[in-house]
Structures are given as structure tokens and as C-alpha cells.
XYZ file of C-alpha atoms in Angstrom:
518
model
C 22.018 15.338 67.826
C 24.810 17.871 67.739
C 27.293 15.060 66.776
C 24.958 13.925 63.999
C 24.592 17.613 62.723
C 28.403 18.169 62.705
C 28.847 14.899 60.826
C 26.355 15.842 58.191
C 27.845 19.333 57.701
C 31.330 17.698 57.231
C 29.887 15.345 54.695
C 28.442 18.282 52.782
C 31.815 20.155 53.002
C 33.759 17.168 51.676
C 31.269 16.586 48.932
C 31.698 20.194 47.818
C 35.486 19.722 47.864
C 35.284 16.641 45.735
C 33.285 18.475 43.106
C 35.780 21.251 43.100
C 38.584 18.891 42.749
C 36.937 17.126 39.849
C 36.746 20.278 37.953
C 40.513 20.955 38.179
C 42.191 20.517 34.753
C 44.743 17.628 34.518
C 47.950 18.667 32.670
C 47.976 17.378 29.217
C 50.596 14.525 28.422
C 53.238 15.023 25.868
C 52.452 11.861 23.823
C 53.587 11.917 20.166
C 50.830 10.962 17.766
C 51.696 8.251 15.232
C 50.542 8.713 11.641
C 49.420 5.392 10.093
C 50.349 4.808 6.484
C 49.122 2.080 4.010
C 52.470 0.490 3.774
C 51.523 -2.473 6.071
C 54.190 -4.740 7.456
C 53.767 -7.535 10.035
C 55.829 -5.633 12.555
C 53.069 -2.943 12.603
C 51.063 -5.272 14.806
C 53.358 -4.815 17.698
C 53.927 -0.991 17.282
C 53.715 0.409 20.830
C 53.674 4.007 19.572
C 50.495 3.235 17.560
C 48.833 1.553 20.592
C 49.589 4.711 22.648
C 48.134 6.919 20.019
C 44.786 5.184 20.272
C 44.618 5.899 24.019
C 45.429 9.658 23.950
C 42.980 12.612 23.997
C 43.217 16.323 24.007
C 40.180 16.489 26.456
C 40.787 16.311 30.165
C 38.147 15.653 32.767
C 34.446 15.562 32.253
C 31.698 18.283 32.405
C 29.603 18.998 35.561
C 25.844 18.556 35.194
C 23.569 21.224 36.630
C 19.859 20.484 36.744
C 16.617 22.250 37.646
C 13.685 20.185 38.703
C 10.047 21.534 38.833
C 8.616 19.035 41.419
C 5.463 17.436 42.479
C 5.649 16.901 46.333
C 3.626 15.000 48.850
C 3.842 13.548 52.330
C 3.335 9.858 53.049
C 2.200 9.937 56.568
C -0.851 9.607 58.823
C -3.149 12.018 56.962
C -4.072 11.583 53.266
C -1.810 13.951 51.406
C -2.712 16.007 48.535
C -0.071 17.253 46.126
C 1.701 20.596 46.087
C 4.539 21.935 44.022
C 8.135 22.715 44.594
C 11.404 23.249 42.975
C 14.743 21.496 43.113
C 18.216 21.972 41.787
C 21.410 19.702 41.693
C 24.892 19.343 40.625
C 26.091 15.913 39.462
C 29.678 14.885 38.864
C 30.671 11.573 37.354
C 33.502 9.666 38.990
C 33.702 7.010 36.300
C 31.306 5.337 33.814
C 29.149 3.827 36.650
C 29.347 5.930 39.790
C 28.708 9.760 40.278
C 28.060 12.134 43.062
C 25.139 14.400 43.230
C 24.476 17.512 45.559
C 20.816 18.250 45.713
C 18.543 20.986 47.020
C 14.791 20.905 47.311
C 12.063 23.361 48.331
C 8.419 23.078 48.271
C 5.149 22.498 50.191
C 2.742 19.674 50.846
C -0.831 19.507 52.216
C -3.323 16.969 53.326
C -6.889 16.404 54.416
C -8.539 13.679 56.334
C -12.317 13.901 56.714
C -12.968 10.383 58.040
C -13.550 11.608 61.608
C -16.244 14.208 60.784
C -15.896 17.305 63.035
C -12.512 15.915 64.064
C -11.140 16.203 60.618
C -7.364 16.558 60.266
C -5.618 18.584 57.660
C -2.202 20.161 57.348
C 0.048 22.421 55.196
C 3.913 22.033 55.345
C 6.895 23.696 53.909
C 10.101 21.614 53.232
C 13.717 22.806 52.699
C 16.489 20.316 52.387
C 20.005 19.597 51.069
C 21.094 16.075 50.185
C 24.208 14.342 49.043
C 23.767 11.309 46.885
C 25.838 8.558 45.578
C 24.504 7.722 42.119
C 25.021 4.422 40.125
C 24.042 4.128 36.443
C 22.165 0.939 35.838
C 22.307 0.683 32.084
C 25.912 1.297 31.250
C 27.079 -2.329 31.279
C 26.367 -3.007 27.644
C 29.262 -3.627 25.257
C 27.647 -2.069 22.147
C 27.354 1.553 21.353
C 29.485 4.555 21.943
C 27.310 7.187 23.503
C 24.241 6.276 25.451
C 20.915 7.746 24.652
C 19.359 7.043 27.966
C 20.717 7.022 31.501
C 18.861 4.875 34.102
C 20.098 5.472 37.581
C 19.430 4.854 41.277
C 20.759 6.772 44.211
C 21.113 6.716 48.006
C 22.224 9.372 50.355
C 21.697 11.625 53.421
C 21.170 15.139 54.220
C 19.749 17.884 56.357
C 16.284 19.603 56.325
C 14.163 22.301 57.796
C 10.360 21.933 57.720
C 7.382 23.672 59.346
C 3.802 22.439 59.640
C 0.420 24.089 60.227
C -2.302 21.573 61.274
C -5.768 21.252 62.566
C -6.318 20.276 66.214
C -8.953 17.612 66.783
C -12.378 19.309 67.514
C -11.379 22.623 66.161
C -12.143 24.290 62.853
C -9.507 24.806 60.299
C -8.628 28.588 59.787
C -7.975 29.219 56.193
C -6.108 32.450 57.235
C -3.820 30.359 59.423
C -3.877 32.812 62.335
C -5.470 30.268 64.799
C -4.048 26.920 63.573
C -1.291 25.385 65.666
C 2.183 25.153 64.039
C 5.282 23.101 64.359
C 8.252 25.399 63.901
C 11.298 24.804 61.723
C 14.185 23.065 63.252
C 17.298 21.497 61.876
C 16.953 17.729 61.340
C 18.669 14.974 59.402
C 17.253 12.543 56.974
C 18.231 9.507 54.818
C 17.274 9.663 51.120
C 16.881 7.303 48.184
C 15.670 7.670 44.674
C 15.796 6.730 40.999
C 15.435 8.333 37.651
C 15.743 8.258 33.975
C 17.338 10.740 31.586
C 17.205 11.127 27.931
C 20.237 12.627 26.033
C 19.218 15.472 23.729
C 22.625 16.828 22.891
C 26.119 16.751 24.318
C 25.211 19.669 26.476
C 21.538 18.963 27.407
C 19.346 16.228 28.719
C 15.957 15.785 30.244
C 14.215 13.147 32.347
C 12.079 12.138 35.283
C 13.373 11.960 38.892
C 11.877 10.565 42.082
C 13.212 11.017 45.646
C 12.003 9.780 49.014
C 13.348 11.629 51.980
C 12.958 9.906 55.440
C 13.502 12.142 58.478
C 15.313 11.083 61.744
C 14.819 12.239 65.313
C 11.786 13.222 67.384
C 10.115 15.139 64.516
C 10.416 12.234 62.225
C 6.506 11.502 62.293
C 5.616 15.185 62.191
C 5.630 16.114 58.663
C 1.772 16.019 58.571
C 1.546 17.457 62.016
C 0.369 14.337 63.700
C 2.358 11.750 65.677
C 0.878 8.209 65.761
C 2.952 7.587 68.825
C 0.748 10.082 70.821
C -2.419 9.279 68.868
C -2.877 5.501 68.275
C -6.147 6.223 66.362
C -4.138 7.458 63.471
C -3.129 3.881 62.760
C 0.251 4.779 61.350
C 3.178 2.411 61.999
C 6.165 4.417 60.397
C 7.734 7.751 60.391
C 6.520 10.214 57.658
C 8.182 10.331 54.255
C 8.574 13.367 52.088
C 8.381 12.421 48.430
C 9.152 14.392 45.272
C 8.520 13.442 41.725
C 10.345 15.919 39.267
C 10.870 16.894 35.751
C 14.564 17.069 35.513
C 16.073 19.620 32.984
C 19.732 19.327 33.020
C 22.779 21.208 31.426
C 26.397 20.078 31.169
C 28.637 22.845 32.264
C 32.008 23.351 30.661
C 33.543 23.539 27.212
C 32.786 20.529 24.998
C 36.132 21.246 23.227
C 38.155 20.694 26.465
C 35.940 18.337 28.420
C 34.224 15.152 27.852
C 30.589 14.629 28.381
C 29.862 13.155 31.867
C 31.066 9.581 31.776
C 27.636 8.054 32.614
C 26.723 8.790 28.966
C 29.846 7.091 27.590
C 30.348 3.366 26.989
C 33.113 2.077 29.321
C 33.989 -0.611 26.876
C 34.323 1.748 23.744
C 38.217 2.097 24.094
C 38.620 -1.678 24.602
C 36.319 -2.556 21.805
C 37.857 0.017 19.408
C 41.317 -1.321 20.143
C 40.206 -4.924 19.601
C 38.725 -3.951 16.230
C 41.823 -1.828 15.260
C 44.069 -4.772 15.958
C 41.710 -7.201 14.232
C 41.700 -4.877 11.208
C 45.492 -4.692 11.155
C 45.716 -8.398 11.442
C 43.283 -8.734 8.422
C 45.483 -6.254 6.521
C 48.680 -7.965 7.460
C 47.302 -11.312 6.203
C 45.517 -9.975 3.107
C 46.328 -11.605 -0.184
C 44.789 -9.421 -2.872
C 46.033 -11.326 -5.890
C 45.354 -14.756 -4.319
C 48.862 -16.018 -5.113
C 49.415 -17.384 -1.558
C 51.739 -14.607 -0.523
C 50.455 -11.920 1.761
C 50.457 -8.394 0.485
C 52.775 -7.379 3.248
C 55.727 -9.149 1.688
C 54.325 -9.661 -1.961
C 56.622 -7.909 -4.382
C 54.298 -8.288 -7.296
C 50.859 -7.433 -5.912
C 48.851 -8.072 -9.126
C 49.847 -11.543 -10.218
C 47.347 -13.100 -12.547
C 45.197 -15.831 -11.002
C 46.674 -19.320 -10.896
C 50.232 -18.258 -11.955
C 52.978 -19.891 -10.006
C 55.078 -17.590 -7.944
C 58.142 -17.694 -5.530
C 58.163 -17.058 -1.842
C 58.188 -13.260 -2.390
C 55.099 -13.316 -4.773
C 57.203 -12.808 -7.926
C 56.111 -14.726 -11.050
C 58.475 -17.689 -11.884
C 60.833 -17.615 -14.715
C 62.636 -20.758 -14.457
C 65.014 -20.309 -17.443
C 65.612 -16.663 -16.640
C 64.934 -15.595 -20.282
C 62.721 -12.723 -19.255
C 59.439 -14.497 -20.134
C 57.397 -15.808 -17.171
C 56.814 -19.530 -17.073
C 53.043 -19.064 -17.613
C 53.762 -17.449 -20.989
C 56.926 -19.453 -21.788
C 56.451 -22.239 -24.313
C 59.856 -23.466 -23.361
C 60.048 -22.603 -19.671
C 63.062 -24.794 -18.895
C 65.381 -24.069 -21.821
C 67.601 -21.095 -21.045
C 69.046 -19.352 -24.022
C 72.769 -19.722 -24.714
C 75.272 -17.061 -25.225
C 74.280 -14.953 -28.252
C 70.697 -16.346 -28.346
C 67.500 -14.462 -27.916
C 63.833 -15.297 -27.367
C 60.414 -14.149 -28.588
C 57.501 -13.210 -26.468
C 56.678 -16.926 -26.093
C 60.183 -17.703 -24.703
C 61.262 -19.546 -27.839
C 64.823 -18.983 -29.086
C 64.638 -17.260 -32.459
C 68.436 -17.407 -33.391
C 69.701 -20.844 -32.344
C 73.439 -21.134 -32.201
C 73.567 -24.993 -32.734
C 76.866 -26.667 -33.424
C 77.209 -30.183 -35.017
C 78.424 -32.951 -32.763
C 81.245 -35.160 -34.217
C 82.100 -38.634 -33.417
C 85.208 -37.416 -31.636
C 83.121 -35.061 -29.436
C 80.750 -37.929 -28.504
C 83.689 -40.121 -27.416
C 85.118 -37.217 -25.550
C 81.862 -36.683 -23.647
C 81.680 -40.465 -22.826
C 85.250 -40.493 -21.594
C 84.502 -37.435 -19.455
C 81.486 -39.032 -17.955
C 83.494 -42.240 -17.187
C 86.229 -40.224 -15.546
C 83.698 -38.172 -13.550
C 82.118 -41.389 -12.300
C 85.417 -42.858 -11.318
C 86.460 -39.796 -9.397
C 83.241 -39.380 -7.593
C 82.386 -43.090 -7.130
C 78.974 -44.101 -6.025
C 78.386 -43.629 -2.396
C 78.409 -46.806 -0.221
C 80.291 -48.814 -2.875
C 83.712 -50.154 -3.477
C 85.666 -50.738 -6.779
C 86.602 -54.360 -7.854
C 88.454 -55.301 -10.935
C 87.178 -58.156 -13.033
C 88.273 -59.706 -16.315
C 85.548 -57.448 -18.073
C 86.662 -54.361 -16.232
C 85.914 -52.497 -12.962
C 82.612 -52.934 -11.208
C 81.153 -51.390 -8.098
C 80.175 -53.548 -5.272
C 77.939 -52.271 -2.483
C 78.975 -52.144 1.222
C 77.027 -54.343 3.697
C 76.023 -52.292 6.956
C 75.270 -53.759 10.329
C 73.300 -52.459 13.480
C 75.104 -51.564 16.712
C 76.884 -54.572 18.317
C 75.519 -56.980 15.742
C 77.179 -59.282 13.155
C 74.047 -60.944 11.608
C 73.289 -60.220 7.997
C 69.969 -58.318 7.821
C 67.245 -59.713 5.472
C 67.169 -56.311 3.697
C 70.881 -57.067 2.474
C 70.002 -60.537 0.960
C 69.214 -58.977 -2.374
C 72.397 -56.942 -2.286
C 74.575 -60.014 -1.587
C 72.762 -61.930 -4.429
C 74.092 -59.202 -6.758
C 77.619 -59.700 -5.440
C 77.233 -63.467 -5.922
C 76.222 -62.924 -9.524
C 79.335 -60.944 -10.161
C 81.509 -63.748 -8.640
C 79.555 -66.450 -10.581
C 80.257 -64.518 -13.705
C 83.928 -64.242 -12.939
C 84.821 -67.754 -11.582
C 88.479 -67.022 -11.504
C 88.207 -63.805 -9.463
C 89.192 -63.569 -5.828
C 87.946 -60.683 -3.608
C 88.780 -59.491 -0.193
C 85.802 -59.358 2.287
C 86.935 -56.886 4.968
C 84.933 -55.991 8.187
C 84.877 -52.736 10.230
C 83.229 -51.363 13.351
C 82.472 -47.941 14.660
C 84.456 -46.430 17.563
C 82.243 -47.536 20.481
C 83.745 -49.995 22.764
C 87.340 -51.317 23.207
C 89.620 -51.814 20.355
C 90.088 -55.570 21.195
C 86.364 -56.161 21.222
C 85.962 -54.181 17.916
C 88.607 -56.494 16.330
C 86.478 -59.548 17.122
C 83.219 -57.954 15.928
C 84.769 -56.775 12.607
C 85.929 -60.462 12.164
C 82.522 -61.831 12.852
C 80.907 -59.382 10.443
C 83.317 -60.348 7.526
C 82.804 -64.086 8.370
C 78.897 -63.663 8.438
C 78.985 -62.205 4.857
C 81.351 -64.903 3.614
C 79.195 -67.668 5.201
C 76.147 -66.206 3.478
C 77.778 -66.224 -0.019
C 79.125 -69.761 0.432
C 75.940 -71.305 1.991
C 73.220 -69.402 0.068
C 74.840 -68.995 -3.359
C 77.513 -71.678 -3.576
C 80.453 -69.427 -3.934
C 83.791 -71.166 -3.592
C 85.261 -70.330 -0.154
C 88.706 -70.071 -1.651
C 87.621 -67.031 -3.752
C 86.792 -65.067 -0.589
C 89.686 -63.698 1.512
C 88.526 -62.673 5.083
C 90.145 -59.709 6.634
C 89.096 -57.308 9.511
C 90.258 -53.970 10.653
C 88.105 -53.189 13.875
C 87.571 -49.431 14.166
C 90.270 -48.382 11.742
C 89.641 -46.464 8.489
C 86.494 -44.831 9.803
C 84.536 -43.185 6.863
C 83.128 -40.443 9.231
C 84.590 -39.165 12.423
C 81.654 -40.166 14.633
C 81.787 -42.818 17.371
C 78.326 -44.324 16.626
C 78.207 -43.676 12.802
C 76.048 -46.307 10.957
C 78.389 -46.173 7.842
C 81.455 -47.193 9.882
C 79.786 -50.529 10.879
C 80.350 -52.167 7.525
C 81.854 -54.960 5.264
C 83.566 -53.948 2.105
C 84.525 -55.909 -1.060
C 87.926 -55.217 -2.409
C 90.138 -56.377 -5.187
C 92.722 -59.011 -4.070
C 96.140 -57.438 -4.052
C 98.009 -60.513 -2.906
C 97.338 -60.175 0.726
C 96.407 -63.288 2.706
C 93.622 -64.029 4.973
C 93.704 -62.655 8.489
C 93.746 -65.133 11.309
C 90.880 -65.237 13.807
C 91.427 -62.794 16.733
C 91.476 -64.093 20.192
C 87.901 -64.404 21.634
C 86.430 -64.692 18.182
C 84.351 -67.613 19.465
C 82.683 -65.518 22.305
C 80.660 -62.228 22.166
C 81.757 -58.656 22.568
C 82.359 -55.473 20.763
C 80.207 -52.888 19.056
């Protein structure tokens, strides 16, 4: 018993220290508050300083609850109990949003009368004094919605110490209302387990009221003597469990501490408020960052013209298009693609009002034609070669081949048909058909492959279009004269048509009858 008593006293001392520690102010952090502006940019979404601002507070810790409880007390035991009154008080400190600790004191009396046995009636009057430490859990603080709870529903378990005395009636004796002849059970230190539940209603940040119930179950030899009778020594009582001291209370509670410096006890606060507010804040900033007020397809964060009229074309920065750069936007410009020349000006509709037109002479027309021809010759069409005919120069397309192949593709049949028409229209013309390869493979193999490609084109012109073989001069250069400096370039695997400059036909290379090359 002494060991149990010492353990209980240690528990109460530790509980008192916890309450004292919870009331110690925590040094305030030196976080810098970030001021939000309406100049939204996408980078604001990852602003760590702003995130930090949302989590800071000037308040440290939470207030301590003190409660007074007028109580209705009774004993659940071997004798029918009538009620009596008592008083209780407690301190409650929140550890987090779900759990809290409560140090409880209770004083009161109980009485009971059992007249079933006639002259052997049993009755008692008792006085109870106890102190209990409770671990309390809030049962309704798991909801996501709301910020401050209007109600706190809780359950609690704990242990404590008690003193009680009992005045009772001996069987066969008459109850003495003055209590001078009634036997008594004197006060002694004992321990008990306790459990309870309650409901509180928040009236203001500093005050709440509710209902509370406690059941205190004694331990030890006196555990069945709260009503003065022990069923272990008197089986006629019919009891099968130790007595239980019960108390139902009206709980009137006050939160101690400055509301300017401390938060309400956390069991009144939604544990998800910070997370929910942060999600809503980020969601709002995403909405702001992707907002397009004028509906032009460019978000406000990068829109340089935030009030573009509906349906007006804009560039990637939300600016109204002005294609001819005349100062009149395209949607108002009657001539959106005619920029004014030097010295010209436009009206509000984008139309030139002082045209600076010059007449074009025949010499100027010829000059423009000659310039176009010269430019065409200088640039030359991509993928063609120039061949001289009796009627002038013409451009003949190149024929391209897949890697390591010398067969004319079906897609080139139309191209070679055009080459054949040029030759048929100029029966006296001789052209060079010259084959090439890319730079993959050995030089010897590429010589053979370029020969085969030129021969395949000549055979097609002769066999499919009836071109005289003597008008076609076969030459091959292997991997020489690459058009692009890439080993596997498609444009290097080609056959070109060139003007005959008097060179003869190249003899077939060694191995031309076999396969190889690229």
C-alpha cells in the first residue's frame, strides 16, 4: 500500500510540474512578415517567405482552464443510495488539439437507505474527499470544417487518492439521527481509478459551461465500504462488485491568461485550420496567376494590355496585333498588311491618306525581271542542278536513294518522267548522269554503289521513256563532293544531271557486278 501511495503522490507532483511548464512563455521567433501585393506573378506561387508568414503568430502557448463544478453525488453499492450534493474544481491544460491533462478535486457527501429488511434496515451517510489526475481526449475535434468549435465532447480516464468516512446502521439497531450511537468507518488514505465523460459549450473565448460525469472506483480493503457494508462479510447484501462513487456536475469553466498573448485551449480549435487555410491560399494564388480578365488567351500575370476588347487577336504578351506597324491595330485597320512607305501617313482606319506612288516604266519592269532572274540563278532551287539546252538553262531535280540501295523509288518515277520530257524536247542534248554516296562504308564500296545508282537512273530513262542511251553519260564519284558534312546525310546519297562538258563516260569499277557500299 505504501508503494502505491508513493507512486500516486509522484504522479500528482509530475502532473503539477507539467501544468507549470505548459504555462511558461515560449520566446517569440524573429520571422519577417511578408506583405502581399496585387502585382501577381507566377513566381509568387513558390514564395517561401509568404508561406512562412502564414504560419507565424504573436501568441505563444494556450490558456489554462479553471472550472468549478456544483455536483450531484451518489454511491453505487450494496444499499440503495439517495443523492447528496458536493462541489468540485479542476485545472485542465491542452497538450494539443486532441489530448489534454486535468487535475481534479472533489468534495461531497452521499447517503442511502434500504428498508427491505424491516427492523434490519440499513442506511448510511458518507463524506468523500479526493484528488484525481485525468488524461482527457476530445471526441469531436476530427472534423475538417470550421475554425473554432462551439462544443467540446470529451472522455477521460485517470487515477487518484481519496479519503472517505461512513456512518452506518448496524443490523437490528435503530438509526440515531444525531449520529452519536451509529458505528462509523474512519477516514483513511486510499487510491482509486476513475473514468468520465462530459460535454462543454463555448460561450466566449474566456468562458464555457457544460455537464460532467465521473465514476471513481476505490482500491484496497475499503473498496466495498463506501456505503458502510461489505458484501464479502454479508452475502445477504447480494453485491458482486466494489462500491463506486459517482458525481454528475454542472461545469462552469474559465480560461486563465491574456487572450492577447495566449490562444484558447487547443481543444476548441480545429487542428486542420492551418492546413485548410494554406490550401485555400495556394488555390487562390493559382487562380490569380491563371486569371485572364479580358479573355484574350494570355493570363493577367504576363498580359501587357489587360483590357483587350473581346475577340481581338493579340500576341504572346497580350498586346493587340498591328501587323503593318502603322499604329492602327489590326482589328481597326482596313489595310492591316500594307505598311506605309517613307513620307506616307494613315488615318484612323489604317488607310494611307498621302500616297507616294511612282509610275513604273518599261525599263523598270525589265530591270525587275532581270533582277529576279539573277537572284534565281544565284540562289538556285534546292535539290536541283542546272543544265543548258538549246532554249536556255533548265533545272533538273536530283534523285535520292535510301541507305545502301541503288533501286529507283516509285516516288521518283514522276520526277524522272519530267527529266525525260526535257531530253525528248531537246533530241540533240547530251547530259551527264553522275552518282554519289554518303560517307558511311569504305571508299571502294562507295565507288561501286555510286556507279550502280547512276546506272539505275540511266536504265530507267532508256527502258521506261525510250531515251537514246548515247545521250546519257554515266559518271560516278563515290563519297566525293558531299553536299553536307554528315556521314549518313540523305542528300549525299544522290544522282545529279549535269551539262556535258566534253568528258567521257567512266568505266565500271571493280566489283560493280557484286554488292556492297552504302
